[in-house]
Short mmCIF file of C-alpha atoms in Angstrom, two decimals:
data_model
loop_
_atom_site.label_atom_id
_atom_site.label_comp_id
_atom_site.label_asym_id
_atom_site.label_seq_id
_atom_site.Cartn_x
_atom_site.Cartn_y
_atom_site.Cartn_z
CA UNK W 11 106.77 115.27 66.81
CA UNK W 12 104.29 112.97 65.11
CA UNK W 13 103.22 109.31 66.32
CA UNK W 14 106.00 107.14 67.36
CA UNK W 15 103.90 104.20 68.44
CA UNK W 16 105.62 100.91 68.00
CA UNK W 17 104.65 97.35 69.03
CA UNK W 18 108.48 95.70 69.22
CA UNK W 19 109.57 94.07 72.64
CA UNK W 20 113.20 93.91 73.34
CA UNK W 21 115.00 92.71 76.44
CA UNK W 22 118.02 94.14 78.09
CA UNK W 23 120.57 92.15 79.99
CA UNK W 24 122.31 94.79 82.19
CA UNK W 25 125.27 92.01 82.92
CA UNK W 26 126.12 91.66 79.33
CA UNK W 27 124.81 95.15 78.45
CA UNK W 28 123.02 93.81 75.26
CA UNK W 29 119.53 93.97 73.63
CA UNK W 30 117.63 91.07 72.26
CA UNK W 31 114.56 90.89 70.45
CA UNK W 32 111.38 89.21 72.15
CA UNK W 33 108.09 88.12 70.56
CA UNK W 34 105.89 91.21 69.65
CA UNK W 35 102.52 89.50 69.57
CA UNK W 36 100.92 91.80 66.83
CA UNK W 37 97.60 89.92 67.17
CA UNK W 38 97.49 90.59 70.87
CA UNK W 39 99.31 94.23 71.77
CA UNK W 40 98.52 97.06 69.84
CA UNK W 41 101.30 99.51 68.73
CA UNK W 42 101.53 102.21 71.23
CA UNK W 43 103.18 104.88 72.89
CA UNK W 44 103.18 106.24 76.54
CA UNK W 45 102.19 102.91 77.81
CA UNK W 46 101.58 102.26 81.57
CA UNK W 47 104.21 99.45 82.44
CA UNK W 48 104.46 97.07 85.35
CA UNK W 49 105.87 93.88 86.55
CA UNK W 50 104.52 91.43 89.08
CA UNK W 51 106.72 88.12 89.50
CA UNK W 52 108.01 87.27 85.96
CA UNK W 53 104.97 88.88 84.14
CA UNK W 54 105.32 92.20 82.59
CA UNK W 55 101.96 94.12 82.18
CA UNK W 56 101.49 96.39 79.29
CA UNK W 57 98.26 98.79 79.97
CA UNK W 58 96.70 101.57 77.85
CA UNK W 59 98.80 103.74 75.41
CA UNK W 60 98.25 105.92 72.82
CA UNK W 61 97.92 105.14 69.13
CA UNK W 62 95.77 107.89 67.40
CA UNK W 63 93.81 107.92 70.64
CA UNK W 64 94.33 106.56 74.38
CA UNK W 65 93.75 102.87 74.38
CA UNK W 66 92.44 100.58 77.49
CA UNK W 67 94.05 97.44 76.38
CA UNK W 68 95.79 95.29 79.12
CA UNK W 69 98.31 92.89 77.98
CA UNK W 70 100.75 90.80 79.81
CA UNK W 71 104.06 89.35 78.63
CA UNK W 72 105.55 86.09 80.10
CA UNK W 73 109.14 86.20 80.31
CA UNK W 74 109.38 82.35 80.71
CA UNK W 75 107.01 81.55 77.87
CA UNK W 76 108.39 84.65 75.78
CA UNK W 77 104.50 85.01 74.83
CA UNK W 78 101.47 87.74 75.18
CA UNK W 79 98.09 87.30 76.50
CA UNK W 80 95.17 89.42 76.67
CA UNK W 81 94.10 90.59 80.20
CA UNK W 82 90.76 92.28 81.48
CA UNK W 83 91.05 96.09 79.84
CA UNK W 84 91.43 99.10 81.98
CA UNK W 85 88.15 100.76 83.49
CA UNK W 86 88.99 103.60 81.10
CA UNK W 87 91.22 104.44 78.22
CA UNK W 88 94.57 106.16 79.26
CA UNK W 89 98.10 106.84 78.61
CA UNK W 90 100.86 108.83 80.37
CA UNK W 91 99.53 107.91 83.97
CA UNK W 92 101.26 107.24 87.30
CA UNK W 93 101.43 103.76 88.31
CA UNK W 94 103.15 101.11 90.45
CA UNK W 95 103.23 97.78 92.17
CA UNK W 96 102.26 97.64 96.01
CA UNK W 97 101.84 94.28 97.58
CA UNK W 98 101.56 92.80 94.37
CA UNK W 99 98.60 94.91 93.23
CA UNK W 100 98.91 97.33 90.49
CA UNK W 101 97.59 101.01 90.80
CA UNK W 102 96.94 103.74 88.38
CA UNK W 103 95.92 107.36 88.51
CA UNK W 104 95.92 110.59 86.47
CA UNK W 105 97.03 110.37 82.86
CA UNK W 106 96.36 111.97 79.68
CA UNK W 107 92.99 110.56 78.93
CA UNK W 108 91.23 112.62 81.44
CA UNK W 109 91.12 110.43 84.05
CA UNK W 110 91.12 111.20 87.72
CA UNK W 111 90.12 108.18 89.71
CA UNK W 112 92.60 105.55 91.27
CA UNK W 113 92.17 102.17 90.09
CA UNK W 114 93.51 99.11 91.57
CA UNK W 115 94.45 95.76 89.51
CA UNK W 116 95.03 92.44 91.10
CA UNK W 117 93.95 88.87 89.83
CA UNK W 118 92.66 90.42 86.64
CA UNK W 119 90.19 92.21 88.42
CA UNK W 120 89.98 96.18 88.40
CA UNK W 121 88.68 98.26 91.35
CA UNK W 122 87.74 102.12 91.48
CA UNK W 123 89.28 103.10 94.44
CA UNK W 124 86.72 106.41 94.11
CA UNK W 125 89.29 108.85 95.12
CA UNK W 126 90.78 111.18 92.79
CA UNK W 127 94.78 111.32 92.09
CA UNK W 128 96.67 114.46 90.88
CA UNK W 129 94.84 115.76 87.58
CA UNK W 130 97.82 116.40 85.57
CA UNK W 131 98.83 114.74 82.42
CA UNK W 132 102.02 112.66 81.58
CA UNK W 133 102.56 111.45 85.05
CA UNK W 134 105.79 109.75 85.99
CA UNK W 135 106.17 108.00 89.45
CA UNK W 136 107.02 104.80 91.14
CA UNK W 137 106.24 102.95 94.06
CA UNK W 138 108.80 103.27 97.04
CA UNK W 139 107.98 101.32 100.15
CA UNK W 140 104.16 101.18 100.64
CA UNK W 141 103.22 104.48 98.72
CA UNK W 142 103.10 105.63 95.39
CA UNK W 143 104.50 108.61 94.12
CA UNK W 144 103.44 111.02 91.58
CA UNK W 145 105.49 113.64 89.90
CA UNK W 146 104.32 115.30 86.99
CA UNK W 147 103.57 118.47 84.39
CA UNK W 148 100.70 120.63 84.25
CA UNK W 149 99.23 119.27 80.75
CA UNK W 150 95.66 117.89 81.08
CA UNK W 151 93.99 115.75 78.55
CA UNK W 152 95.18 114.97 75.14
CA UNK W 153 96.01 117.80 73.01
CA UNK W 154 96.56 119.99 76.02
CA UNK W 155 99.63 122.43 76.76
CA UNK W 156 102.34 120.75 77.99
CA UNK W 157 104.30 123.09 80.80
CA UNK W 158 106.96 122.25 83.24
CA UNK W 159 105.89 121.80 87.12
CA UNK W 160 107.44 120.97 90.38
CA UNK W 161 104.53 119.80 92.46
CA UNK W 162 104.22 116.12 93.54
CA UNK W 163 101.66 114.06 95.42
CA UNK W 164 101.89 110.48 97.23
CA UNK W 165 99.04 107.90 97.56
CA UNK W 166 98.56 105.59 100.72
CA UNK W 167 96.47 102.85 99.74
CA UNK W 168 96.03 101.87 103.46
CA UNK W 169 94.25 104.96 103.76
CA UNK W 170 93.16 105.45 100.13
CA UNK W 171 94.37 109.05 100.07
CA UNK W 172 96.43 111.20 97.89
CA UNK W 173 98.28 114.29 99.75
CA UNK W 174 100.92 116.56 98.68
CA UNK W 175 104.76 116.16 99.13
CA UNK W 176 107.48 118.78 98.50
CA UNK W 177 107.83 120.59 95.36
CA UNK W 178 111.07 119.84 93.36
CA UNK W 179 113.41 122.90 92.69
CA UNK W 180 113.20 122.77 89.11
CA UNK W 181 109.99 122.67 86.83
CA UNK W 182 109.81 119.45 84.61
CA UNK W 183 107.46 117.64 82.23
CA UNK W 184 107.34 114.31 80.18
CA UNK W 185 110.04 113.21 82.65
CA UNK W 186 111.14 109.29 83.26
CA UNK W 187 111.20 107.91 86.69
CA UNK W 188 112.91 104.98 88.38
CA UNK W 189 113.98 103.79 92.02
CA UNK W 190 117.58 102.99 93.13
CA UNK W 191 118.27 101.87 96.67
CA UNK W 192 114.64 102.59 97.49
CA UNK W 193 114.97 106.17 96.47
CA UNK W 194 113.04 107.76 93.88
CA UNK W 195 114.70 109.43 90.87
CA UNK W 196 113.25 111.81 88.18
CA UNK W 197 115.32 112.40 85.09
CA UNK W 198 115.16 114.16 81.93
CA UNK W 199 112.25 115.67 80.20
CA UNK W 200 110.65 118.60 78.80
CA UNK W 201 111.93 121.84 79.84
CA UNK W 202 109.46 124.16 77.63
CA UNK W 203 109.77 126.94 75.16
CA UNK W 204 110.36 129.69 77.45
CA UNK W 205 113.48 130.15 79.62
CA UNK W 206 114.58 126.63 79.49
CA UNK W 207 116.16 123.50 77.61
CA UNK W 208 113.58 121.96 75.49
CA UNK W 209 115.24 118.37 75.91
CA UNK W 210 116.67 118.10 79.53
CA UNK W 211 119.26 115.97 81.32
CA UNK W 212 118.27 116.84 84.56
CA UNK W 213 118.20 114.25 87.32
CA UNK W 214 116.25 114.98 90.96
CA UNK W 215 116.43 112.70 93.71
CA UNK W 216 113.60 112.52 96.44
CA UNK W 217 113.98 111.52 99.62
CA UNK W 218 111.17 109.73 101.49
CA UNK W 219 112.24 110.18 104.83
CA UNK W 220 113.30 114.01 104.57
CA UNK W 221 110.21 114.72 102.04
CA UNK W 222 113.01 116.72 100.07
CA UNK W 223 114.39 116.96 96.64
CA UNK W 224 118.22 117.13 95.81
CA UNK W 225 119.61 117.78 92.30
CA UNK W 226 122.07 115.07 91.11
CA UNK W 227 124.42 114.17 88.06
CA UNK W 228 122.98 114.91 84.69
CA UNK W 229 122.46 112.37 82.27
CA UNK W 230 124.91 111.91 79.53
CA UNK W 231 121.83 112.28 76.87
CA UNK W 232 119.55 115.10 76.92
CA UNK W 233 115.98 113.64 75.95
CA UNK W 234 112.14 113.68 76.81
CA UNK W 235 109.25 111.11 76.59
CA UNK W 236 112.23 108.50 77.62
CA UNK W 237 111.60 104.97 79.48
CA UNK W 238 113.26 104.44 82.70
CA UNK W 239 113.71 101.11 84.80
CA UNK W 240 115.49 99.45 87.53
CA UNK W 241 116.12 95.62 87.98
CA UNK W 242 114.30 94.48 90.78
CA UNK W 243 113.56 96.19 94.36
CA UNK W 244 116.45 97.79 95.97
CA UNK W 245 118.38 97.83 92.96
CA UNK W 246 121.64 100.12 92.98
CA UNK W 247 121.28 101.33 89.46
CA UNK W 248 118.54 102.92 86.97
CA UNK W 249 118.53 103.00 83.40
CA UNK W 250 117.03 105.61 81.11
CA UNK W 251 116.16 104.77 77.41
CA UNK W 252 115.37 106.46 74.06
CA UNK W 253 112.85 109.23 73.76
CA UNK W 254 110.05 109.99 71.33
CA UNK W 255 111.23 113.38 70.00
CA UNK W 256 114.70 112.69 68.46
CA UNK W 257 114.09 108.92 68.33
CA UNK W 258 117.59 108.53 70.14
CA UNK W 259 118.70 104.80 70.84
CA UNK W 260 121.23 105.87 73.64
CA UNK W 261 120.69 104.19 77.03
CA UNK W 262 122.14 105.71 79.86
CA UNK W 263 122.84 103.90 83.48
CA UNK W 264 122.58 105.82 86.78
CA UNK W 265 124.57 104.07 89.61
CA UNK W 266 123.62 104.93 93.12
CA UNK W 267 125.82 104.60 96.31
CA UNK W 268 124.84 104.27 99.73
#
């Protein structure tokens, strides 16, 4: 428990299976946990997060310049929100800051899309194809009870609408999400105090074409509040890093065939 916010910036080289420390930029980027992270081109955007309270900061990291710069702040302070990149635009919705509106960010300009997303906190999700998928727990707002949930939604930016998709077969919260081979995976998380593991090793795969979930091989490490990423669109593997409770430094790679 406690506040595990940090301001470190590290780079992972999958080919060499190695980490390197990069510029932290403490004068620009506050230490934070549960930030909203996206990449467009060679820039990584670090938005919102939590350090004592929700943050509205928006900072960009240039890989080529190994430097941080401040960008236009978010429309509302938020952390733990669902987010993804569609057509070089960043979309954000939900989160633990009590934010329901869906926001669009492009060319350092924010637009409120005036449509409520799922109202549940700690919402992992990813863009797959031309839509944003949200899979989440039932905690709403800071200090709320975090309970595993099975429901999920999808955002269509062309129609500016959210709609329900198939439920997962297992309740999960505070999970990590990544894409591999253009498929969505939700991994690890918090199983709750009643009737389940507190730290989870579960992996669930969502089929966009079939609107269905399937249980996959568990991760080597049980964890919650982990980070996850894949290396480029259509990547054949996803990675799950660390967690906020046991402060594990283990990293797991999940390879996808087919």
